[in-house]
Coordinates of C-alpha atoms in Angstrom, one line a residue:
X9 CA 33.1 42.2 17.3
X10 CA 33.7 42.0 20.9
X11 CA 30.8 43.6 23.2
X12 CA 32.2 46.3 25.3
X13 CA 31.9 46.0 28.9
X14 CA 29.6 48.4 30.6
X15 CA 29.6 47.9 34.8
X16 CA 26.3 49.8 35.3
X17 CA 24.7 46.9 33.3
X18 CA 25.9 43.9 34.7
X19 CA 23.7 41.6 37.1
X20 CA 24.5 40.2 40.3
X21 CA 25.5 36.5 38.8
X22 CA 27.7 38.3 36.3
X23 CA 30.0 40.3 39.6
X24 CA 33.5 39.0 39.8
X25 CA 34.0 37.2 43.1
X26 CA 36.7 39.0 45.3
X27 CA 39.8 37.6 45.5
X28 CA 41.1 35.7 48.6
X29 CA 45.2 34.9 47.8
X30 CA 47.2 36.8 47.9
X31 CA 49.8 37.9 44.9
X32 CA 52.3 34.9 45.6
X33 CA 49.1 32.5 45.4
X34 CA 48.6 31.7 49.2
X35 CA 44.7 31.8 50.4
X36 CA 44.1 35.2 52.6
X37 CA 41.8 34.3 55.6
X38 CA 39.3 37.2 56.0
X39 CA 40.1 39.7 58.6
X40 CA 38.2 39.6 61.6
X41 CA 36.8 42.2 64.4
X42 CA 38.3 42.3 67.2
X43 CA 35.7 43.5 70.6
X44 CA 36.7 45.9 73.0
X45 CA 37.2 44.8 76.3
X46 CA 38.1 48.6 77.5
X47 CA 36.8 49.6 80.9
X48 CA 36.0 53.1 81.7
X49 CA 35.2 54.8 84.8
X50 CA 32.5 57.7 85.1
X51 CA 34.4 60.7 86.1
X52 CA 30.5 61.3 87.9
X53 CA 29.0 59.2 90.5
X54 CA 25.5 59.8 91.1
X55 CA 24.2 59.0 94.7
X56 CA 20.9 57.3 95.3
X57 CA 18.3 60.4 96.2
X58 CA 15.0 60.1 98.2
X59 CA 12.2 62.0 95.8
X60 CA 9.4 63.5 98.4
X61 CA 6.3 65.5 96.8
X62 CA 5.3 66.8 100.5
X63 CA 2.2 65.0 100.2
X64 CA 3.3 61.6 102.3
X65 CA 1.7 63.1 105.2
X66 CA -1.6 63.7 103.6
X67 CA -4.4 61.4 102.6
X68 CA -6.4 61.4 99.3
X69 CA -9.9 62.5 99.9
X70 CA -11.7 62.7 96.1
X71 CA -9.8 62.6 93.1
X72 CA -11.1 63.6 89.6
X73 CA -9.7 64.6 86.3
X74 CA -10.3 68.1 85.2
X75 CA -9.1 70.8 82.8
X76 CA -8.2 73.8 84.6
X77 CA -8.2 77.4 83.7
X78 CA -7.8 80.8 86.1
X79 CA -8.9 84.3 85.1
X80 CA -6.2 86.9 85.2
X81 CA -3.5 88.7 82.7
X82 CA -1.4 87.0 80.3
X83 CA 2.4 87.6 80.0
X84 CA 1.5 90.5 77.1
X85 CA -1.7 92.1 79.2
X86 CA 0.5 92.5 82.8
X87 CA -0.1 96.0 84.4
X88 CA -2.9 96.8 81.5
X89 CA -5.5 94.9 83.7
X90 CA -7.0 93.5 80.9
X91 CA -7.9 89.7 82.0
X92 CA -9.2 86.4 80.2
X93 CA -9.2 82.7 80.7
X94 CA -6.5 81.0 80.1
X95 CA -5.3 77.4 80.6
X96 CA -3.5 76.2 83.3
X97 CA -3.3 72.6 82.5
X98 CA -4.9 69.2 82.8
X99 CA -4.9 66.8 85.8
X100 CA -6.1 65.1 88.7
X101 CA -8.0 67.5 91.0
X102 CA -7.6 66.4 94.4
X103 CA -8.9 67.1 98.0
X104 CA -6.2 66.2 100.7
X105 CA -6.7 65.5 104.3
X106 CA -3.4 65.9 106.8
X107 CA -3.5 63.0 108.8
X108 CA -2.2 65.2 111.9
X109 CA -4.1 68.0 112.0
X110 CA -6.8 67.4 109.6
X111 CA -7.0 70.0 107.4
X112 CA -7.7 69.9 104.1
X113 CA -6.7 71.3 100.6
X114 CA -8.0 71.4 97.0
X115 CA -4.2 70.1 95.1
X116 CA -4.0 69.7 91.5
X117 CA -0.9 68.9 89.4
X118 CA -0.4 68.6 85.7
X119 CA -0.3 65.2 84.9
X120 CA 2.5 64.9 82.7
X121 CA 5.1 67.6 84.0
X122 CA 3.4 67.0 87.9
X123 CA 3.8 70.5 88.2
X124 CA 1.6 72.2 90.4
X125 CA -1.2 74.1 89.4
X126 CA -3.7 74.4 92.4
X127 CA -2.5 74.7 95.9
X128 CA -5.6 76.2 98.1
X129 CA -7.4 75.0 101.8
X130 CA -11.1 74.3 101.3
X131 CA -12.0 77.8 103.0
X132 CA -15.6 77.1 104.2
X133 CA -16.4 80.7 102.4
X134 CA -15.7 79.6 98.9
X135 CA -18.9 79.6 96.2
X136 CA -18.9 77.4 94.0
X137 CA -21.5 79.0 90.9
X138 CA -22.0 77.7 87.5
X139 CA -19.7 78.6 84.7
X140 CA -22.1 80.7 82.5
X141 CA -23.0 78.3 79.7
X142 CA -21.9 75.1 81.0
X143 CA -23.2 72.5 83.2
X144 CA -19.9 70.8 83.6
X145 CA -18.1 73.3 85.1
X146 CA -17.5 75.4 88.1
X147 CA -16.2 78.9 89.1
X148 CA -15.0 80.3 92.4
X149 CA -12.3 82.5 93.9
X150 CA -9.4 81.4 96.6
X151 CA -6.0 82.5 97.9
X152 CA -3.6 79.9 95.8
X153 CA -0.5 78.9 96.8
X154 CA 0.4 76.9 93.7
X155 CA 3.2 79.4 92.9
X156 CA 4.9 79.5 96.1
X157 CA 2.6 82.4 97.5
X158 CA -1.0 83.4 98.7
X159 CA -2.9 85.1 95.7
X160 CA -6.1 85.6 95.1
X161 CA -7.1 83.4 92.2
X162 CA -9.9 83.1 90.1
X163 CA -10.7 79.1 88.8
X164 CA -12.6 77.5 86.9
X165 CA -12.9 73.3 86.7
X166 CA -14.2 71.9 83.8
X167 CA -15.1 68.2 83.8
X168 CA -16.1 65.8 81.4
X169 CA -19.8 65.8 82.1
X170 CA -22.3 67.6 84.3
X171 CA -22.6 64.3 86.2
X172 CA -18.8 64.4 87.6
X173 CA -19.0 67.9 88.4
X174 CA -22.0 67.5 90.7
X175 CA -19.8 64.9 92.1
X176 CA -17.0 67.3 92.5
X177 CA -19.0 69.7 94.4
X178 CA -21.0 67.5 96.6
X179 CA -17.4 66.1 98.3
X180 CA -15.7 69.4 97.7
X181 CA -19.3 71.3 99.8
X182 CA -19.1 67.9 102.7
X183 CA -15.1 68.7 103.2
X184 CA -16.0 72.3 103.6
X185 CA -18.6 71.5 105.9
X186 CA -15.9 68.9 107.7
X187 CA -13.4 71.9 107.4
X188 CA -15.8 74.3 109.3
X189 CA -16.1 72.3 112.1
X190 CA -12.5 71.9 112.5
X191 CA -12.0 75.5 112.6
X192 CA -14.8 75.9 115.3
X193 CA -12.7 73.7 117.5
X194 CA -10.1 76.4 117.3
X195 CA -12.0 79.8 116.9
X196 CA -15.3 80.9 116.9
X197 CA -16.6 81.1 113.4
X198 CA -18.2 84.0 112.3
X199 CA -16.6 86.0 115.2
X200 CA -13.2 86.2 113.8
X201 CA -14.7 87.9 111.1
X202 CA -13.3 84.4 108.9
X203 CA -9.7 84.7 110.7
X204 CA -9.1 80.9 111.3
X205 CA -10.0 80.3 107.6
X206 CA -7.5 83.0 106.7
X207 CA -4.9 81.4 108.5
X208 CA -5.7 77.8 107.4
X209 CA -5.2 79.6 103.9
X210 CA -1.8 80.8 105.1
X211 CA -0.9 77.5 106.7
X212 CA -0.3 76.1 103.1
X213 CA 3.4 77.6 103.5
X214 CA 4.1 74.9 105.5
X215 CA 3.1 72.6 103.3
X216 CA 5.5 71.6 100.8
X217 CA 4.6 70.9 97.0
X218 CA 7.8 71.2 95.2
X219 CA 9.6 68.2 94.6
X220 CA 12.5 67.8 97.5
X221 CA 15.9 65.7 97.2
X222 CA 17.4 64.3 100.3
X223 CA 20.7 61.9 99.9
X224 CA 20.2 59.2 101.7

């Protein structure tokens, strides 16, 4: 009885090895791959670009990372002037000082899209209080300019312990004092009724924190 071939059950040693001639008996050489030497040409050229954050005139005074959160509507409660806390994003909290004319700004960015979330001059009249329940966190009110114009925001900073927020607002209360004096050089405080403050505020039009691109 001859056994019956079956293909599923043959092993590895038992495969036929493939066949190199060719019908009239001559050996067939293997074919092989040939590389491409093609060149092609991008129909695009990109030109070298100078990236400028509008901070290369400015100075870093204190940096510290932070979570951030402001108090206003979301995108569902707008007009209903129903307001929470909500998230702005995680990054470096930073106090700037302009190398010409000195004045300084509280910036913040989110660290991983850079995107700006805090944009606001240390107005000498800002409060910093307590966040109710916290000791590693502070709340206070200032005209922002993080989305390209002056509102009135409501923050909040929350840092990783209570330690690095008194830190926070011992150099964010001496740049405030610094700030005061600067504005005394250019109006009376106090007589102004807080006008040079106002228009430090407003001065943060000038400054530019959206990413710029200049061809070289």
């Amino acid at each position: 009885i001859r056994p019956i071939y079956n293909p599923t059950t043959m092993s590895e040693d038992e495969v036929p090895p493939e066949e190199t001639t060719a019908p009239d008996g001559e050996e067939v050489e293997p074919a092989k791959e040939e590389e491409s030497t093609a060149h092609f040409e991008p129909v695009v050229k990109l030109e070298e670009v100078e990236v400028k954050s509008g901070e290369e005139d400015e100075e870093v005074v204190f940096g510290v990372r932070a979570k951030l959160f402001i108090f206003g509507e979301t995108m569902l409660d707008v007009g209903t002037g129903n307001k929470s806390w909500k998230e702005r994003g995680i990054g470096e909290a930073r106090i700037l000082r302009h190398r010409e004319h000195q004045r300084l700004r509280l910036l913040m960015r989110q660290e991983k899209t850079m995107k700006v979330i805090a944009n606001h001059a240390l107005d000498p009249r800002i409060k910093l209080e307590p966040n109710v329940g916290s000791d590693r966190s502070w709340v206070w009110s200032a005209f922002d300019f993080a989305e390209g114009e002056l509102v009135e925001t409501v923050f909040a900073l929350r840092f990783v312990d209570s330690d690095t927020a008194q830190e926070f607002k011992n150099k964010f209360i001496e740049c405030q004092a610094e700030m005061e004096k600067l504005l005394a050089g250019e109006d009376k405080p106090g007589a102004d009724g807080g006008a040079a403050a106002d228009e430090a505020a407003e001065a943060l039009a000038g400054l530019s924190t959206k990413e710029e691109a200049k061809e070289e």
